[in-house]
CSV table of C-alpha atoms in Angstrom, one decimal:
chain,number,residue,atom,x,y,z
K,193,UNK,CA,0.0,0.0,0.0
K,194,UNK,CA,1.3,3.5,-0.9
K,195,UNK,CA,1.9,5.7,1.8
K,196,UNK,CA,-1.1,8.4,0.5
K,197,UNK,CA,-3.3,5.3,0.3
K,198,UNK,CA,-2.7,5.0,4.0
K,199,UNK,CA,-3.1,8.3,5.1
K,200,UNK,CA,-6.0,8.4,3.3
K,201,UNK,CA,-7.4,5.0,5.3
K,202,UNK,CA,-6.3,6.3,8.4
K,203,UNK,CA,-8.9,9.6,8.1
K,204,UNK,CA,-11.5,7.1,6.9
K,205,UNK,CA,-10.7,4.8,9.8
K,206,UNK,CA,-11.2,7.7,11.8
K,207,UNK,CA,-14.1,9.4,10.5
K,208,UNK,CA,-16.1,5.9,10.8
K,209,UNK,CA,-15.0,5.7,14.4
K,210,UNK,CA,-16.1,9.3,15.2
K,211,UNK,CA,-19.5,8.5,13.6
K,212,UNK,CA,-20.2,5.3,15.3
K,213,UNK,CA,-19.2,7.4,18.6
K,214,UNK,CA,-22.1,9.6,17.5
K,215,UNK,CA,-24.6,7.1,16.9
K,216,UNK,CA,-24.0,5.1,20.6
K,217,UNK,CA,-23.4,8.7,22.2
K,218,UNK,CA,-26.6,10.4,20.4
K,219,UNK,CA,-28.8,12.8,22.4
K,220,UNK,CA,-27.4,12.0,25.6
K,221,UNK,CA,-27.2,15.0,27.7
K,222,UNK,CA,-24.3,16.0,29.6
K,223,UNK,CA,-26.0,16.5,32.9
K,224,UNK,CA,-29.6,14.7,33.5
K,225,UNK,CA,-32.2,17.2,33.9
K,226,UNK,CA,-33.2,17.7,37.2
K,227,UNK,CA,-36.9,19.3,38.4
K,228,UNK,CA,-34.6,21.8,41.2
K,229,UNK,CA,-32.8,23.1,38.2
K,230,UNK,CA,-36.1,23.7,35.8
K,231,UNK,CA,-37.9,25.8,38.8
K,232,UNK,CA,-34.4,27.5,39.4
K,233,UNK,CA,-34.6,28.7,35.9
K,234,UNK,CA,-37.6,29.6,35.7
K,235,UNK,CA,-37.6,31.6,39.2
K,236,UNK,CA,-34.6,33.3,37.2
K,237,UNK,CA,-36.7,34.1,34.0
K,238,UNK,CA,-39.4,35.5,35.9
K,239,UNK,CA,-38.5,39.3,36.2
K,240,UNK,CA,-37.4,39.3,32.8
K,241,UNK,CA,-40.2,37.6,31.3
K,242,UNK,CA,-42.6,40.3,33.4
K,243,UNK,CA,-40.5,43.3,32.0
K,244,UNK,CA,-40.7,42.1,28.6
K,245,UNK,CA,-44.1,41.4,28.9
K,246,UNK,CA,-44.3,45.4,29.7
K,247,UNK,CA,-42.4,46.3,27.5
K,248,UNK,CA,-44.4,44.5,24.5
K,249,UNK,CA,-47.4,45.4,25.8
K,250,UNK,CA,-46.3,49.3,25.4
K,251,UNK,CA,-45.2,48.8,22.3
K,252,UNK,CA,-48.5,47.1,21.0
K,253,UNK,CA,-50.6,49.9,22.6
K,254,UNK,CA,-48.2,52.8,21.1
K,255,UNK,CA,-49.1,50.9,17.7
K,256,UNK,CA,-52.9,50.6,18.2
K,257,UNK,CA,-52.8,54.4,19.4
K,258,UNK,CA,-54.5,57.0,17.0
K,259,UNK,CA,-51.8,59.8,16.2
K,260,UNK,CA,-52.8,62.6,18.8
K,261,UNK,CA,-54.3,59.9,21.8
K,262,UNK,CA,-52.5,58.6,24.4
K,263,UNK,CA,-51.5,54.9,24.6
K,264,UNK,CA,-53.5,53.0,27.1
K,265,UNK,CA,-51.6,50.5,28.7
K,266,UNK,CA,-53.0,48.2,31.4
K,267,UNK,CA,-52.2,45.6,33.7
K,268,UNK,CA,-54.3,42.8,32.5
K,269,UNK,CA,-52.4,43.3,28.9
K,270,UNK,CA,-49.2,43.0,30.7
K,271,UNK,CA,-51.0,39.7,32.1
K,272,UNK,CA,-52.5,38.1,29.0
K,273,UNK,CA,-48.9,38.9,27.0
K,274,UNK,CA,-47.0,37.0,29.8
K,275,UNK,CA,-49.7,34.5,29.6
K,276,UNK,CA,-50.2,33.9,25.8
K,277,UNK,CA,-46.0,34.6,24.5
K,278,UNK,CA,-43.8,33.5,27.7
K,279,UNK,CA,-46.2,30.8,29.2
K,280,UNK,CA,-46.8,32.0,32.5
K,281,UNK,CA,-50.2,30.8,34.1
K,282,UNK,CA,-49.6,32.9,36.8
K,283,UNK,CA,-49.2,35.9,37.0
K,284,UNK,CA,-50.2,38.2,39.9
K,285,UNK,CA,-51.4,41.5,39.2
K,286,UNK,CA,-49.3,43.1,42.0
K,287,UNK,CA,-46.1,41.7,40.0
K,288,UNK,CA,-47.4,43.1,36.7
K,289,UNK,CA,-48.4,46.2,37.7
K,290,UNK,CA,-44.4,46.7,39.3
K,291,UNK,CA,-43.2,45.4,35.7
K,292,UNK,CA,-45.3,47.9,34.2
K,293,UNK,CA,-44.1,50.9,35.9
K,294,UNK,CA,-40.6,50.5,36.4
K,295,UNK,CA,-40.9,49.9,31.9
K,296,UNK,CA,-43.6,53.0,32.0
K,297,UNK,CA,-41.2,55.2,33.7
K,298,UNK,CA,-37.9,53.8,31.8
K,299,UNK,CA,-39.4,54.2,28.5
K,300,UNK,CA,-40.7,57.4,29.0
K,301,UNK,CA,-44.3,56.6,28.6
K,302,UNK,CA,-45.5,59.9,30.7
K,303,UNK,CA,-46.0,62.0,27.5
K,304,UNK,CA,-48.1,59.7,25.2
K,305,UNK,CA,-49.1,56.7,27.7
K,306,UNK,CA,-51.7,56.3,30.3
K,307,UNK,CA,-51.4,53.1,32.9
K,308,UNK,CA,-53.7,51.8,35.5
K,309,UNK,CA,-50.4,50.4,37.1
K,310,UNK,CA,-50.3,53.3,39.3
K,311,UNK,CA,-54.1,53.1,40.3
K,312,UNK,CA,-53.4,49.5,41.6
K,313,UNK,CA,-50.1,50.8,43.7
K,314,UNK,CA,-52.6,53.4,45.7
K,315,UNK,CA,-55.7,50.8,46.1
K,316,UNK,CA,-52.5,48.3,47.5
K,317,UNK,CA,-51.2,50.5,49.3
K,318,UNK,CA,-47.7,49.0,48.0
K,319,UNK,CA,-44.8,50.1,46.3
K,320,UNK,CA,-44.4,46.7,44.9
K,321,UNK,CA,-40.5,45.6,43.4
K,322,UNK,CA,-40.0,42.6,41.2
C-alpha cells in the first residue's frame, strides 16, 4: 500500500470511528435534567419575562394608538402577554403592575401613555418591586 493510500485509510478509519461514537453517544445529555434546576430557571426568567411582557405590551398599545391619543396601557395586557407569549399561568397582578411601571417610567411613557399600574399601587397601598 502507498503511503497516501494509507493516510487516506487512516482519516476514513477515523471518521467511521467518530461516527459510530455519535450514533452510541446520540442525544445523551451531559447532565440529567433535574426538576430543582427547571424551577431554578424559571424563578430566574421571571422578572425578565414580566419586564418584557411590559415592554411588549407598550409597544402594542403605542401601535394601536391613533396619532394625537394617548397609549393606554393596562395591567391585564401585561397579564395576557405573559400568559399567551412566555407561558406563565400565573401571574399576579401586583407583579405586573411593578413590571409595568418600572418599563412605563424607563421608557418614557409619561408624554403619550396612560397606565392603570399606578391606580393599583394606591388601592394596595404598596410600592411593589420585582
Amino acid at each position: 500500500m502507498q503511503p497516501a493510500h494509507a493516510v487516506g485509510f487512516g482519516v476514513v478509519t477515523f471518521g467511521l470511528a467518530l461516527m459510530a461514537a455519535g450514533v452510541v453517544w446520540k442525544g445523551r445529555a451531559v447532565r440529567p435534567l433535574s426538576a430543582a434546576r427547571a424551577r431554578s430557571t424559571l424563578g430566574r426568567r421571571y422578572p425578565r419575562d414580566l419586564l418584557r411582557s411590559a415592554d411588549m405590551a407598550i409597544a402594542s398599545a403605542r401601535g394601536a394608538a391613533s396619532q394625537g391619543e394617548p397609549a393606554i396601557v393596562t395591567i391585564d395586557a401585561v397579564v395576557d402577554i405573559a400568559r399567551d407569549h412566555f407561558g406563565r399561568t400565573h401571574v399576579p397582578r401586583r407583579d405586573a403592575a411593578a413590571a409595568l411601571r418600572l418599563r412605563y417610567e424607563y421608557a418614557d411613557c409619561v408624554a403619550d401613555c396612560v397606565t392603570d399600574a399606578y391606580d393599583s399601587e394606591r388601592r394596595a397601598g404598596v410600592e411593589g418591586e420585582l
